[in-house]
Every structure is written in structure tokens, then in C-alpha cells.
Coordinates of N, CA and C in Angstrom, one line a residue:
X232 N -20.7 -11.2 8.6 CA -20.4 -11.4 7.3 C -18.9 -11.7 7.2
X233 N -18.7 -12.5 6.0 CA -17.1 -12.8 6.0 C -16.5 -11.5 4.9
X234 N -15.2 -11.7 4.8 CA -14.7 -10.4 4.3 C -14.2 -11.6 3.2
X235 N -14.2 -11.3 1.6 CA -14.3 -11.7 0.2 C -12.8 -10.8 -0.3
X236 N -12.2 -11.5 -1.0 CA -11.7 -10.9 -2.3 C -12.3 -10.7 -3.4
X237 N -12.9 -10.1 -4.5 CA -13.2 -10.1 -5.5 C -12.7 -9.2 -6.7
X238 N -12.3 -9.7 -7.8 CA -11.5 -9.2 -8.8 C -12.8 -8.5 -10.0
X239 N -12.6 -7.2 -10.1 CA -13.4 -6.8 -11.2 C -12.3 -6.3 -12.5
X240 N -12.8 -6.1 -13.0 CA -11.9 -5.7 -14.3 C -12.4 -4.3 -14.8
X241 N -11.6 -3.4 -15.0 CA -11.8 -1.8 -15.3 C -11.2 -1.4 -16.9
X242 N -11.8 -0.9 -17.2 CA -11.7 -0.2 -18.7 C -11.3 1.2 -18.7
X243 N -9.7 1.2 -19.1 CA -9.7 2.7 -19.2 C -8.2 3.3 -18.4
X244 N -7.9 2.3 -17.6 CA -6.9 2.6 -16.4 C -5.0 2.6 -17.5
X245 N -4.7 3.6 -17.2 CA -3.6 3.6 -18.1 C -2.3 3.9 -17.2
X246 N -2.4 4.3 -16.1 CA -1.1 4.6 -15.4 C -1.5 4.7 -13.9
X247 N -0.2 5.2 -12.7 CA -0.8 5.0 -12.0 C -1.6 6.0 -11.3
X248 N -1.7 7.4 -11.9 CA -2.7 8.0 -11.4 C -4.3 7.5 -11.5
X249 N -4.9 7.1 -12.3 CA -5.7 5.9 -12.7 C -6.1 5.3 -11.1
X250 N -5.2 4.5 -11.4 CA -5.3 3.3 -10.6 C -5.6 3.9 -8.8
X251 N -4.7 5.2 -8.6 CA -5.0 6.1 -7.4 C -6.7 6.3 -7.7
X252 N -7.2 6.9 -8.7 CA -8.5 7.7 -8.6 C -10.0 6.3 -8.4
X253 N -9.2 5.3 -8.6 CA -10.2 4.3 -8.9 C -10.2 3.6 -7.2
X254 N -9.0 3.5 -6.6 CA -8.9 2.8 -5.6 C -9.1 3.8 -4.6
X255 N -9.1 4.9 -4.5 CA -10.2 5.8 -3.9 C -11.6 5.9 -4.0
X256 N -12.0 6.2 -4.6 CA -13.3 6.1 -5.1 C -14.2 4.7 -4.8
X257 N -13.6 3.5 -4.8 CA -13.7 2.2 -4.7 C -13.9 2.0 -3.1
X258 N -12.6 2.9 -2.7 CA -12.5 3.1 -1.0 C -13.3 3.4 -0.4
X259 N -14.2 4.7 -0.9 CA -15.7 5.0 -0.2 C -16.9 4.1 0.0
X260 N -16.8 3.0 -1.1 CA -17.9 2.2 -0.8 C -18.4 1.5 0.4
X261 N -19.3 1.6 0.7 CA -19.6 1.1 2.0 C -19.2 -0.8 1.9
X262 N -18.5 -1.1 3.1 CA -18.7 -2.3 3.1 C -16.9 -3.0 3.0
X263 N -16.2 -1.9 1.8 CA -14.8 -2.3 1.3 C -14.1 -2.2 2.5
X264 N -13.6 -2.6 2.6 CA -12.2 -2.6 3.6 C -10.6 -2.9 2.8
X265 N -10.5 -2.9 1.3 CA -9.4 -2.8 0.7 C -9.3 -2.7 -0.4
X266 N -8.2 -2.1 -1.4 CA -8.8 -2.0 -3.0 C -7.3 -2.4 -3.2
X267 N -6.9 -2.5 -4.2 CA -6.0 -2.8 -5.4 C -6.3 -2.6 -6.7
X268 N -6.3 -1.4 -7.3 CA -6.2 -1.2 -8.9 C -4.7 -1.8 -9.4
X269 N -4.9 -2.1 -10.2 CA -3.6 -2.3 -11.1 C -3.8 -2.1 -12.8
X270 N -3.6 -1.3 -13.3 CA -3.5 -0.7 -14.6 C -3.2 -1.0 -15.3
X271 N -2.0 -2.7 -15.0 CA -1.2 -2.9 -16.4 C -2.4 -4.2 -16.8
X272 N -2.5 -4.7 -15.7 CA -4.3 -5.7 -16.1 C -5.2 -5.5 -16.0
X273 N -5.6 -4.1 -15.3 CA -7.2 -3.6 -15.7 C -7.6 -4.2 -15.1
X274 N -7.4 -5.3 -14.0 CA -7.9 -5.5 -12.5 C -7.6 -5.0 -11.7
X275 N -8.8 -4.9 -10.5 CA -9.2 -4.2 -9.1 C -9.9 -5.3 -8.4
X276 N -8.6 -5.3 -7.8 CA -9.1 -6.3 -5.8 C -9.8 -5.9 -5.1
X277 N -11.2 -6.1 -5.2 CA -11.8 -5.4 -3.6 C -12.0 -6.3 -2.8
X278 N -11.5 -5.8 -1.5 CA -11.6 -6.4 -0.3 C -12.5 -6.1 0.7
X279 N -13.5 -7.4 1.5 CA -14.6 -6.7 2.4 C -16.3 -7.7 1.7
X280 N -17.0 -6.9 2.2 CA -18.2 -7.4 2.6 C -19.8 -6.8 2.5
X281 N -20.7 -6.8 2.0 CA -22.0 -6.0 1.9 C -22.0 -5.1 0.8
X282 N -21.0 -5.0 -0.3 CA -21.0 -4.3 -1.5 C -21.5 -4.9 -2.6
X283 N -22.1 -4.3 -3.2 CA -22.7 -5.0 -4.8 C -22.0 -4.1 -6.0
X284 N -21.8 -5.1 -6.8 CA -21.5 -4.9 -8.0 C -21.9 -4.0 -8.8
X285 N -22.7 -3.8 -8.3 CA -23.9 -1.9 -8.9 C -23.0 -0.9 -8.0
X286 N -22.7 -1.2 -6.9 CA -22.0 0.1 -6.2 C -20.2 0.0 -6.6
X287 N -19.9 -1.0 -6.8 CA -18.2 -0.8 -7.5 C -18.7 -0.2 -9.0
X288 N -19.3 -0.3 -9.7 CA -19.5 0.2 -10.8 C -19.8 1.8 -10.9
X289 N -20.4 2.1 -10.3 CA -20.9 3.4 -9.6 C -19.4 4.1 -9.6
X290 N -18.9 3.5 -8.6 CA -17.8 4.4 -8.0 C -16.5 4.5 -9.2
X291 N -16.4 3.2 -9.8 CA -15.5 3.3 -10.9 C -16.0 4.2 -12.2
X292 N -17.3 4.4 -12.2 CA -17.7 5.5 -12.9 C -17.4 7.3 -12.9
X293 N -17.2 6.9 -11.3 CA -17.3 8.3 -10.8 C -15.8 8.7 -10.9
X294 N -14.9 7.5 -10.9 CA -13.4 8.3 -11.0 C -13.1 8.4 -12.4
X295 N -14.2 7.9 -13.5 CA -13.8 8.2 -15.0 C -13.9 6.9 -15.6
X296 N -14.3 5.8 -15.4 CA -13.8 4.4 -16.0 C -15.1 3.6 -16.1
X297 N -15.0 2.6 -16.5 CA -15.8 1.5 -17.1 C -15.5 0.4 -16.4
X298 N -16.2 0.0 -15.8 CA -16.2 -1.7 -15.2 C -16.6 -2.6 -16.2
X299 N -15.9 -3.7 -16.4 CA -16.7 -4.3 -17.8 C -16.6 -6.1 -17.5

């Protein structure tokens, strides 16, 4: 499999602890091999391959936030 950028957009991210709890959380997903939250755009870079859109959702749930 090739390794993807894909940009999701997050609801909720206000500084940069945020942006730590989301890019962790994102980091467990099987498959990622890189994150970038950024908070002042409410986008998140994930980087990598075999992830679904149900499992970044998941995980951005779990640090407190809304994928939208």
C-alpha cells in the first residue's frame, strides 16, 4: 500500500493542548504513520495507509472532539 496524506477537519480544537490530545490519539490508529493537528484551522494531516475514516473519527472522539 502507498502511504496517503489526507486532511480531516476537527471540531472543537482550541489551543495547543488540543491539537497534542488529538494527534496522539490519531497516532494509535492502526495504519497512521503521521499526524498534524492544527487548531487555528481545525485541520489534521494524517499520514499512512489501511485507516478508515470510521477509525480517525473514533479516535478524535476519544480525545474529546468532533470530526466533521
Amino acid at each position: 500500500m502507498s502511504t496517503e496524506k489526507t486532511v480531516f477537519n476537527v471540531d472543537g480544537m482550541t489551543c495547543a493542548h488540543c491539537e497534542a490530545s488529538v494527534n496522539e490519539e490519531i497516532g494509535e490508529v492502526p495504519g497512521v504513520t503521521g499526524v498534524n493537528a492544527d487548531h487555528t484551522t481545525g485541520n489534521v494531516e494524517v499520514i499512512g495507509s489501511g485507516f478508515t475514516r470510521e477509525q480517525i473519527a473514533e479516535a478524535v472522539a476519544e480525545a474529546g472532539y468532533t470530526l466533521t
